[in-house]
XYZ file of C-alpha atoms in Angstrom:
662
model
C 15.763 -1.817 -38.518
C 18.596 -0.016 -36.746
C 16.331 2.957 -35.923
C 13.521 0.655 -34.701
C 15.924 -1.274 -32.475
C 17.250 1.956 -30.964
C 13.768 3.389 -30.405
C 12.503 0.170 -28.798
C 15.479 0.169 -26.431
C 14.885 3.810 -25.444
C 11.149 3.290 -24.947
C 11.661 0.208 -22.769
C 14.174 2.065 -20.612
C 11.944 5.139 -20.226
C 8.775 3.117 -19.531
C 10.529 1.033 -16.851
C 11.764 4.251 -15.232
C 8.295 5.777 -15.183
C 6.855 2.534 -13.782
C 9.304 2.750 -10.876
C 8.406 6.387 -10.234
C 4.668 5.615 -10.301
C 4.467 2.310 -8.430
C 7.458 2.385 -6.093
C 8.298 6.016 -5.357
C 4.763 7.442 -5.759
C 6.290 10.387 -7.658
C 4.961 10.227 -11.241
C 6.598 12.652 -13.640
C 4.240 12.291 -16.617
C 0.484 12.050 -17.057
C -1.358 8.799 -17.835
C -2.087 9.725 -21.482
C 1.607 10.476 -22.124
C 2.651 7.168 -20.515
C 0.013 5.207 -22.442
C 1.172 6.872 -25.664
C 4.723 5.639 -25.052
C 3.421 2.136 -24.312
C 1.292 2.045 -27.480
C 4.219 3.220 -29.576
C 6.313 0.381 -28.150
C 3.536 -2.154 -28.789
C 3.287 -0.978 -32.401
C 7.035 -1.276 -32.971
C 7.101 -4.770 -31.447
C 4.262 -5.844 -33.743
C 6.112 -4.489 -36.782
C 9.374 -6.157 -35.691
C 8.435 -9.399 -33.894
C 12.071 -10.488 -33.992
C 12.793 -7.678 -31.476
C 10.027 -8.729 -29.041
C 11.077 -9.801 -25.533
C 9.241 -11.442 -22.618
C 10.879 -8.846 -20.337
C 9.404 -5.916 -22.285
C 7.071 -3.648 -20.277
C 4.377 -4.475 -22.859
C 4.360 -8.021 -21.470
C 4.090 -7.339 -17.751
C 2.357 -5.300 -15.068
C 4.204 -2.161 -13.988
C 4.814 -2.552 -10.245
C 7.162 -4.737 -8.202
C 6.913 -6.077 -4.637
C 8.792 -3.983 -2.072
C 11.462 -5.224 0.333
C 9.774 -4.029 3.513
C 6.897 -6.564 3.465
C 6.649 -10.317 3.030
C 6.188 -11.287 -0.631
C 3.135 -13.390 -1.511
C 2.393 -15.175 -4.793
C -1.031 -14.482 -6.303
C -2.950 -17.709 -6.977
C -4.481 -15.938 -9.965
C -2.389 -13.199 -11.588
C -3.537 -9.605 -11.005
C -3.309 -8.075 -14.458
C -3.596 -4.461 -15.584
C -6.339 -2.901 -17.717
C -5.968 -1.711 -21.287
C -6.819 1.976 -21.606
C -8.776 3.786 -24.320
C -9.203 7.504 -24.882
C -11.792 7.782 -27.661
C -15.132 6.493 -28.930
C -13.304 4.818 -31.823
C -11.107 2.782 -29.459
C -14.161 1.678 -27.438
C -15.955 0.569 -30.630
C -12.839 -1.309 -31.762
C -12.763 -3.162 -28.423
C -16.434 -4.120 -28.805
C -15.799 -5.417 -32.339
C -12.919 -7.590 -31.116
C -15.069 -9.022 -28.335
C -18.043 -9.791 -30.617
C -15.771 -11.325 -33.235
C -14.187 -13.657 -30.659
C -17.465 -14.604 -28.974
C -19.627 -14.634 -32.115
C -22.286 -13.315 -29.800
C -23.546 -9.940 -28.549
C -22.130 -9.361 -25.059
C -23.486 -7.233 -22.236
C -21.084 -4.981 -20.330
C -21.033 -3.964 -16.685
C -19.964 -0.348 -16.198
C -18.148 0.817 -13.048
C -16.343 4.103 -12.332
C -12.560 3.716 -12.461
C -11.430 4.932 -9.055
C -7.941 6.423 -9.192
C -6.507 4.388 -6.320
C -4.348 1.391 -5.449
C -5.187 -2.198 -6.437
C -5.650 -4.667 -3.595
C -6.470 -8.363 -3.195
C -8.242 -9.526 0.000
C -8.653 -13.235 0.706
C -11.525 -14.486 2.893
C -11.728 -18.073 4.122
C -14.968 -19.215 5.732
C -15.926 -15.547 5.820
C -12.863 -14.381 7.766
C -10.214 -12.026 6.391
C -6.960 -13.985 6.281
C -4.708 -11.989 3.938
C -4.479 -8.706 2.014
C -1.906 -8.300 -0.758
C -0.921 -5.493 -3.138
C -0.869 -6.149 -6.879
C 2.919 -5.801 -7.103
C 4.112 -7.088 -10.474
C 0.902 -9.043 -11.028
C 2.427 -12.376 -9.963
C 3.815 -11.389 -6.550
C 2.663 -8.693 -4.148
C 3.257 -7.360 -0.630
C 1.455 -8.830 2.364
C -0.063 -5.737 4.021
C -2.767 -7.537 6.013
C -2.105 -5.644 9.259
C -2.433 -2.304 7.482
C -5.615 -3.225 5.608
C -7.290 -4.366 8.827
C -7.212 -0.741 9.985
C -9.514 0.332 7.114
C -13.043 0.902 8.413
C -14.602 -0.027 5.059
C -12.961 -3.478 4.939
C -14.931 -6.022 7.047
C -12.850 -8.480 9.044
C -15.687 -10.980 8.630
C -18.236 -11.189 5.827
C -21.943 -10.950 6.615
C -24.366 -13.825 6.117
C -23.656 -17.472 5.341
C -24.031 -17.730 1.568
C -20.488 -16.722 0.602
C -18.050 -19.330 -0.840
C -15.630 -21.026 1.551
C -12.706 -19.325 -0.179
C -13.195 -16.030 -1.989
C -10.669 -13.465 -3.155
C -12.023 -9.932 -3.359
C -10.194 -7.476 -5.559
C -10.697 -3.761 -5.391
C -9.267 -0.290 -5.037
C -8.026 1.609 -1.983
C -8.506 5.365 -2.302
C -8.849 8.682 -0.481
C -11.832 11.015 -0.669
C -11.039 14.486 -2.019
C -11.827 16.336 1.226
C -9.978 13.693 3.243
C -7.024 14.191 0.897
C -7.051 17.944 1.478
C -7.338 17.462 5.257
C -4.442 14.969 5.198
C -2.270 17.392 3.239
C -3.109 20.217 5.641
C -2.175 17.999 8.570
C 1.095 16.981 6.906
C 1.936 20.632 6.354
C 1.201 21.377 10.021
C 3.500 18.535 11.022
C 6.336 19.621 8.751
C 5.794 17.053 6.013
C 5.640 17.563 2.252
C 2.174 17.611 0.726
C 1.116 14.661 -1.424
C 0.772 15.418 -5.139
C -2.631 13.709 -5.564
C -5.010 11.310 -3.776
C -3.669 8.208 -5.566
C -0.090 8.853 -4.399
C -1.346 9.555 -0.882
C -3.276 6.261 -0.772
C -0.339 4.281 -2.133
C 2.145 5.813 0.290
C -0.230 5.307 3.217
C -0.745 1.594 2.501
C 3.024 1.004 2.531
C 3.639 2.560 5.968
C 5.389 0.108 8.281
C 3.364 1.103 11.352
C -0.335 0.048 11.187
C -1.222 2.683 13.785
C 0.018 5.326 11.349
C -2.072 3.763 8.572
C -5.099 3.960 10.861
C -4.650 7.760 10.994
C -5.102 7.970 7.224
C -8.771 8.026 6.099
C -8.349 5.291 3.481
C -11.440 3.732 1.875
C -12.062 0.646 -0.267
C -14.298 -0.346 -3.165
C -14.624 -4.028 -4.163
C -14.822 -4.470 -7.939
C -13.656 -7.931 -9.068
C -13.492 -11.604 -8.216
C -10.202 -13.474 -7.980
C -9.971 -17.073 -6.768
C -13.346 -18.481 -5.690
C -13.951 -22.025 -4.350
C -16.603 -23.092 -5.064
C -17.713 -20.541 -7.657
C -21.525 -20.243 -7.810
C -21.570 -17.077 -9.939
C -22.578 -16.818 -13.588
C -22.226 -13.074 -14.117
C -20.148 -10.185 -12.850
C -23.394 -8.520 -11.729
C -24.025 -11.484 -9.381
C -20.481 -11.111 -7.984
C -20.994 -7.447 -7.134
C -24.396 -8.164 -5.577
C -22.821 -10.835 -3.353
C -20.017 -8.460 -2.351
C -22.570 -5.846 -1.298
C -24.689 -8.375 0.629
C -21.547 -9.547 2.451
C -20.759 -6.076 3.773
C -18.169 -5.057 1.178
C -18.494 -1.543 -0.273
C -19.330 -1.624 -3.991
C -19.359 1.406 -6.261
C -22.186 2.558 -8.490
C -22.590 0.311 -11.557
C -24.854 -0.157 -14.551
C -25.488 -2.982 -17.006
C -25.042 -1.847 -20.635
C -26.796 -4.093 -23.157
C -24.950 -2.819 -26.234
C -22.134 -0.545 -27.372
C -24.438 2.475 -27.733
C -25.352 2.290 -24.045
C -21.635 1.986 -23.265
C -20.895 5.195 -25.157
C -23.774 7.033 -23.472
C -22.215 6.178 -20.106
C -18.839 7.514 -21.286
C -20.314 10.873 -22.250
C -22.638 11.153 -19.229
C -19.998 10.485 -16.597
C -17.575 13.171 -17.778
C -19.853 15.752 -16.097
C -21.165 13.483 -13.342
C -17.641 12.872 -12.005
C -17.421 16.502 -10.827
C -20.073 15.799 -8.166
C -18.193 12.865 -6.614
C -16.205 13.266 -3.396
C -13.443 10.999 -4.713
C -11.339 11.023 -7.858
C -12.168 8.852 -10.866
C -10.147 9.026 -14.073
C -12.522 7.041 -16.272
C -14.915 4.098 -16.514
C -14.288 0.363 -16.718
C -16.429 -1.878 -18.930
C -16.401 -5.643 -18.260
C -18.078 -8.429 -20.211
C -20.814 -9.452 -17.794
C -20.990 -13.243 -18.291
C -18.148 -15.092 -16.565
C -18.135 -17.933 -19.122
C -17.607 -15.355 -21.870
C -14.773 -13.794 -19.864
C -13.128 -17.232 -19.693
C -13.472 -17.746 -23.447
C -11.903 -14.359 -24.200
C -8.959 -15.019 -21.857
C -6.001 -12.686 -21.319
C -2.668 -11.564 -22.684
C 0.405 -11.651 -20.431
C -0.524 -8.172 -19.307
C -4.278 -7.574 -19.568
C -7.609 -9.448 -19.758
C -9.279 -9.281 -23.171
C -12.759 -8.989 -21.633
C -12.497 -5.513 -20.120
C -11.323 -2.052 -21.058
C -10.973 1.322 -19.361
C -12.234 4.504 -20.964
C -10.068 7.367 -19.633
C -11.533 10.846 -19.375
C -9.647 13.687 -21.021
C -7.685 15.639 -18.418
C -8.897 19.080 -17.351
C -6.183 21.176 -18.950
C -5.536 24.739 -20.070
C -2.760 26.497 -21.981
C -1.069 29.560 -20.483
C 2.298 31.305 -20.106
C 4.823 30.993 -17.260
C 5.652 34.520 -16.121
C 8.021 33.761 -13.230
C 8.969 31.212 -10.559
C 9.133 32.070 -6.863
C 10.726 29.864 -4.215
C 8.866 29.841 -0.912
C 10.362 28.731 2.404
C 8.125 26.825 4.800
C 8.086 26.314 8.550
C 10.455 23.326 8.353
C 12.787 25.045 5.895
C 11.569 23.258 2.748
C 12.137 25.289 -0.423
C 9.118 24.977 -2.722
C 9.020 26.458 -6.243
C 5.718 28.024 -7.317
C 4.838 28.962 -10.903
C 3.228 32.361 -11.498
C 1.074 32.131 -14.607
C -0.780 34.364 -16.959
C -4.334 33.976 -15.516
C -6.421 31.326 -17.278
C -9.868 29.794 -16.614
C -9.740 26.068 -15.726
C -12.351 23.727 -14.217
C -14.537 26.501 -12.843
C -11.839 28.814 -11.437
C -9.315 31.376 -12.675
C -5.813 30.009 -12.131
C -2.723 32.213 -11.766
C -0.409 29.898 -9.783
C 0.602 26.256 -10.032
C 2.762 23.985 -7.921
C 6.109 22.844 -9.305
C 6.782 20.537 -6.321
C 10.594 20.553 -6.286
C 13.840 21.139 -8.165
C 13.709 17.784 -9.973
C 10.297 18.589 -11.445
C 11.607 21.792 -13.048
C 14.535 19.886 -14.573
C 12.301 17.078 -15.818
C 9.990 19.518 -17.568
C 12.944 21.575 -18.872
C 10.830 24.522 -17.749
C 11.927 28.041 -18.626
C 10.615 31.497 -17.742
C 8.387 32.648 -20.605
C 7.418 29.125 -21.712
C 3.931 28.294 -22.923
C 2.730 25.445 -20.698
C -0.174 23.102 -20.152
C -1.608 23.041 -16.636
C -3.851 20.318 -15.280
C -6.222 19.784 -12.381
C -6.473 16.211 -11.161
C -7.628 15.823 -7.569
C -5.402 18.665 -6.356
C -6.566 22.117 -5.257
C -3.561 23.867 -6.817
C -3.022 22.843 -10.455
C 0.304 21.555 -11.712
C 2.322 22.171 -14.852
C 2.270 18.921 -16.836
C 3.875 19.845 -20.128
C 5.996 22.515 -21.801
C 4.945 23.377 -25.360
C 8.502 23.671 -26.651
C 7.358 24.327 -30.216
C 6.026 27.671 -28.948
C 9.474 28.868 -27.811
C 10.801 32.060 -29.334
C 14.351 31.753 -28.028
C 13.868 34.493 -25.421
C 12.898 32.056 -22.646
C 15.250 31.919 -19.655
C 16.367 28.887 -17.675
C 15.498 28.885 -13.986
C 18.341 28.151 -11.589
C 17.273 26.711 -8.248
C 18.953 28.788 -5.517
C 22.039 27.362 -3.805
C 21.261 29.522 -0.783
C 18.006 30.272 1.004
C 16.185 33.012 -0.956
C 15.074 34.621 2.309
C 18.051 34.510 4.680
C 20.899 33.559 2.334
C 21.725 30.602 4.552
C 23.016 27.206 3.478
C 20.531 24.750 1.953
C 20.856 20.985 1.913
C 19.196 18.039 0.217
C 19.252 14.911 2.343
C 19.829 11.539 0.729
C 16.539 9.973 -0.390
C 14.644 13.291 -0.268
C 13.555 15.433 -3.206
C 13.296 18.624 -1.151
C 15.986 21.139 -0.353
C 15.848 22.661 3.115
C 17.242 25.849 4.583
C 19.500 24.828 7.489
C 19.394 28.203 9.236
C 17.109 27.804 12.256
C 16.957 31.608 12.520
C 15.767 32.040 8.924
C 13.163 34.806 8.867
C 10.793 32.867 6.577
C 10.861 29.824 8.845
C 10.512 31.977 11.927
C 7.475 33.797 10.508
C 5.757 30.511 9.645
C 6.657 29.039 13.049
C 5.276 32.081 14.910
C 2.000 31.894 12.984
C 1.756 28.195 13.851
C 2.650 28.894 17.505
C -0.154 31.456 17.804
C -2.777 29.510 15.823
C -6.101 28.469 17.359
C -5.200 24.837 17.985
C -1.866 25.882 19.492
C -1.471 28.850 21.905
C -4.493 30.687 20.411
C -3.097 34.239 20.440
C -5.860 36.261 18.816
C -4.591 39.282 16.891
C -1.125 37.916 16.086
C -1.677 37.689 12.347
C 0.560 37.587 9.313
C 1.016 41.363 8.971
C 2.108 41.737 12.624
C 4.440 38.732 12.513
C 6.073 40.072 9.312
C 6.935 43.345 11.054
C 8.067 41.751 14.333
C 10.539 39.513 12.514
C 11.693 42.066 9.921
C 12.378 44.639 12.662
C 14.155 41.957 14.719
C 11.885 42.457 17.706
C 11.205 38.706 17.862
C 13.833 36.012 17.222
C 12.062 33.044 18.809
C 8.758 32.046 20.479
C 9.833 33.300 23.899
C 10.495 36.836 22.645
C 6.746 37.246 22.128
C 6.318 37.329 25.908
C 8.826 40.180 26.328
C 7.049 42.574 23.956
C 5.845 45.893 25.385
C 2.723 47.836 24.474
C 4.689 50.784 23.066
C 6.757 48.455 20.840
C 3.585 46.981 19.372
C 1.704 50.254 18.981
C 4.538 51.588 16.791
C 3.837 48.893 14.195
C 1.743 49.596 11.109
C -2.008 48.910 11.531
C -1.652 48.470 15.294
C -2.710 51.335 17.566
C -2.562 51.561 21.359
C -5.833 49.692 21.910
C -4.927 46.809 19.567
C -1.458 46.609 21.106
C -2.951 46.353 24.608
C -5.352 43.648 23.446
C -2.498 41.640 21.929
C -0.463 41.866 25.149
C -3.537 40.635 27.039
C -3.907 37.723 24.607
C -0.251 36.774 25.110
C -0.773 36.803 28.881
C -3.796 34.525 28.524
C -1.832 32.119 26.332
C 0.656 31.514 29.159
C -2.061 29.509 30.915
C -2.639 27.112 28.024
C -2.080 23.416 28.625
C 1.132 21.504 27.982
C -0.519 19.681 25.071
C -1.148 22.988 23.301
C 2.432 24.096 23.904
C 3.857 20.827 22.563
C 1.808 21.228 19.396
C 2.730 24.934 19.166
C 6.460 24.141 19.145
C 6.030 22.740 15.636
C 7.892 19.483 16.215
C 7.972 17.616 12.938
C 5.243 14.934 12.611
C 3.537 15.998 15.875
C -0.088 16.959 15.319
C -2.796 17.893 17.814
C -3.661 14.325 18.830
C -0.021 13.249 19.205
C 0.694 16.324 21.344
C -2.236 15.428 23.615
C -1.044 11.816 23.973
C 2.464 12.978 24.924
C 1.185 15.559 27.411
C -1.153 13.041 29.040
C 1.605 10.447 29.371
C 4.475 12.611 30.660
C 2.560 15.404 32.401
C 5.378 17.977 32.399
C 7.734 19.439 29.815
C 10.666 18.394 31.990
C 9.719 14.706 31.898
C 8.861 14.808 28.174
C 12.161 16.474 27.237
C 14.120 13.869 29.239
C 12.286 10.841 27.778
C 14.148 8.377 25.554
C 12.889 7.485 22.066
C 11.843 4.078 23.442
C 9.803 5.656 26.255
C 8.099 7.995 23.801
C 7.318 5.202 21.347
C 5.781 3.163 24.175
C 2.928 5.706 24.350
C -0.136 4.235 22.670
C -0.722 5.899 19.306
C 2.857 7.171 18.955
C 4.940 5.404 16.303
C 8.678 5.300 15.667
C 8.636 8.262 13.262
C 7.046 10.595 15.822
C 9.169 9.307 18.717
C 12.392 9.860 16.779
C 11.337 13.374 15.787
C 10.385 14.325 19.365
C 13.629 12.957 20.786
C 15.666 14.831 18.159
C 13.852 18.078 18.985
C 14.800 17.869 22.648
C 18.423 17.002 21.844
C 18.776 20.376 20.132
C 20.356 22.870 22.560
C 18.834 26.002 20.968
C 15.381 24.413 21.391
C 16.086 23.754 25.061
C 17.201 27.379 25.525
C 13.920 28.623 24.027
C 11.962 26.312 26.346
C 13.848 27.689 29.344
C 13.033 31.245 28.223
C 9.363 30.289 27.853
C 9.363 28.822 31.357
C 10.933 31.978 32.842
C 8.319 34.048 31.011
C 5.618 32.205 32.947
C 4.369 29.888 30.204
C 2.736 26.810 31.714
C 4.814 23.636 31.395
C 2.365 21.106 32.854
C -0.765 19.266 31.781
C -3.704 19.419 34.218
C -5.065 16.128 35.462
C -8.166 15.052 33.575
C -10.828 15.341 36.229
C -14.467 16.381 36.026
C -15.144 18.536 32.987
C -11.598 18.026 31.653
C -12.102 14.281 31.368
C -15.727 14.116 30.284
C -14.750 12.800 26.830
C -11.828 10.596 27.919
C -11.508 7.492 25.757
C -13.918 8.843 23.114
C -13.153 9.632 19.465
C -15.114 12.152 17.382
C -15.243 12.839 13.663
C -16.592 16.124 12.273
C -18.181 16.445 8.837
C -20.001 19.192 6.986
C -20.173 22.885 7.940
C -20.676 23.822 11.599
C -22.458 27.098 12.361
C -21.388 27.723 15.967
C -17.623 27.316 15.594
C -14.946 26.306 13.119
C -13.798 22.706 12.640
C -10.557 23.567 14.478
C -12.455 24.995 17.463
C -14.709 21.935 17.656
C -11.739 19.564 17.572
C -9.956 21.550 20.264
C -13.066 21.390 22.498
C -12.937 17.604 22.249
C -9.214 17.402 22.959
C -9.430 19.827 25.902
C -11.990 17.459 27.463
C -9.772 14.413 27.183
C -11.150 13.050 23.898
C -9.569 12.454 20.488
C -10.502 13.492 16.976
C -10.052 11.674 13.708
C -10.447 12.465 10.018
C -11.918 9.040 9.222
C -14.845 6.978 10.515
C -14.330 3.483 11.922
C -16.108 1.104 14.258
C -14.063 2.638 17.085
C -15.500 6.115 16.438
C -17.690 7.287 19.323
C -19.749 9.707 17.259
C -19.821 11.645 14.008
C -20.885 15.270 14.430
C -22.696 16.237 11.228
C -23.085 19.842 10.127
C -24.684 21.253 6.982
C -23.893 19.463 3.701
C -22.328 16.474 5.470
C -20.850 14.034 2.963
C -19.365 10.567 2.792
C -18.371 10.417 6.464
C -22.029 10.666 7.433
C -22.887 7.819 5.066
C -20.006 5.747 6.451
C -21.208 6.333 10.030
C -24.725 5.157 9.191
C -23.349 2.096 7.448
C -21.157 1.130 10.423
C -23.839 1.923 13.007
C -21.795 4.748 14.529
C -23.768 7.373 16.455
C -24.524 10.560 14.486
C -24.898 13.780 16.467
C -26.232 17.177 15.460
C -24.221 20.269 16.273
C -26.711 21.147 19.036
C -26.293 17.698 20.637
C -22.528 18.175 20.561
C -22.839 21.590 22.243
C -24.943 20.072 25.030
C -22.405 17.279 25.477
C -19.458 19.623 26.044
C -21.159 22.091 28.395
């Protein structure tokens, strides 16, 4: 009894901690199967020792809690969680329980289990009146303003047959390519990359500025019915059909007439999931008849009439050979695992992300350890478990550096952040990354200034900031490895050409944290000159349409920094343009228009196409909405093309786009 009491206490504490990390901080430390194993162990102990059961146990409640930043709303009908299963035996056991309770053979509706964020949307007389997160199942956050920015969520339902009051429940998620694009953009803007699409969707929904939410390509699938007055439906299949007819996006589904059909779906979808452009971690099976659902009822935590079958994770076993710490453009120190090469999910993997210092400590990861790596919606795999039973005693602990591994400068970890940053603005690693960003196509577009050249310029102390690029001489460049007289002359010519680039390109090139291509264009259009932009107050910057408080604060902080101002003065003296041309004629042909690109373009890269739009006064976006002017579709266009057709947004071929921008 004493051991059981102690174990129950430890499990409850650990499960509550992992719930907070998953639902509130969006920083899960363990995989779903490991978490579910802890929960099942706790459930088993509580069954064996009912005298130790407690209504506050995590086995009796949903994991999340409402946040403090949004108004709290009570759910009229509790939003419960779903019991998970991981094997054919567990699915058969669920079916036996259902048939025993009903004394009848049920049918099941199958739907893919999208790995996203649960949401409740209330419609009254067809109009969207409120959107609420699941929270703790009883109370959630009112995020109506944010949800109204999602293109896939109709503000008004189609037709006239819908009930006067209907609560639609579903999942908010990110497509895999949209997730990669978002992470690339965050990296460009000096932000940490999201771990996976689910965390990205959850963090995006909780942003305080709806205009920032609108920049995230969030999507929605409706999957369940909450409150409904009056309720004309007899089956879950009828509910989904009505959702679809009303303009709500509904995922693929199939009616299974017996347990054998259920199991066939489980096996078939494990391969089929690889072809989807969004992440699913399993399938959900729901008793189809609503009267049978009512008879089966629910526990405090989960309905008894549905179950999730979770796919086994794509994992491989390998050895950790070493850990490197990389320094990014904003000074963030990121540990990267170097692995003994192993084949996983179609590719040979030799590196994996370790995210941050806390992750290494949590895993108790040591050099030489045998580890499990996993792919789950991320391009770079992550280490999910250390196989400690494989240790020989020769493994070595990894100590996160107290100083920058590149420049030896001081590093700091700000309160509330998981990342350590190098504080030395002259750090060679940061400078190299900043110079590559400065010269990139969407910035100053200095062709020929690649990684190998930048490495040498910084290592030989020929360049200490952006402005030094414009003081380089041909003979200095021709003395570098792989750069003869002709290439050196070409690079000097490219630098001269870059001086004529617009203010918007320069603002983006400076690498101000949070400032992407579109934000740079908005700032340049509004203030016109670098002098006026640098003198603007945070309030004046935030007043620019499309610029939120996070960006305005970052821009203002950048221009308060005296070394930054000195570099700008050097750039000005070097002849770099500090003004934005007025948008007239060809330069304003796309003013007020927003374009989305999808698929592979043959005539230019995605970056070049987006820059062509921006240089002509237009805007680009990574997601399709009713405000999108046109979607330019290349080869193998995916979900964005389908979304455009659904919303009635114009679809252009690459040739039509070329004719438009002539």
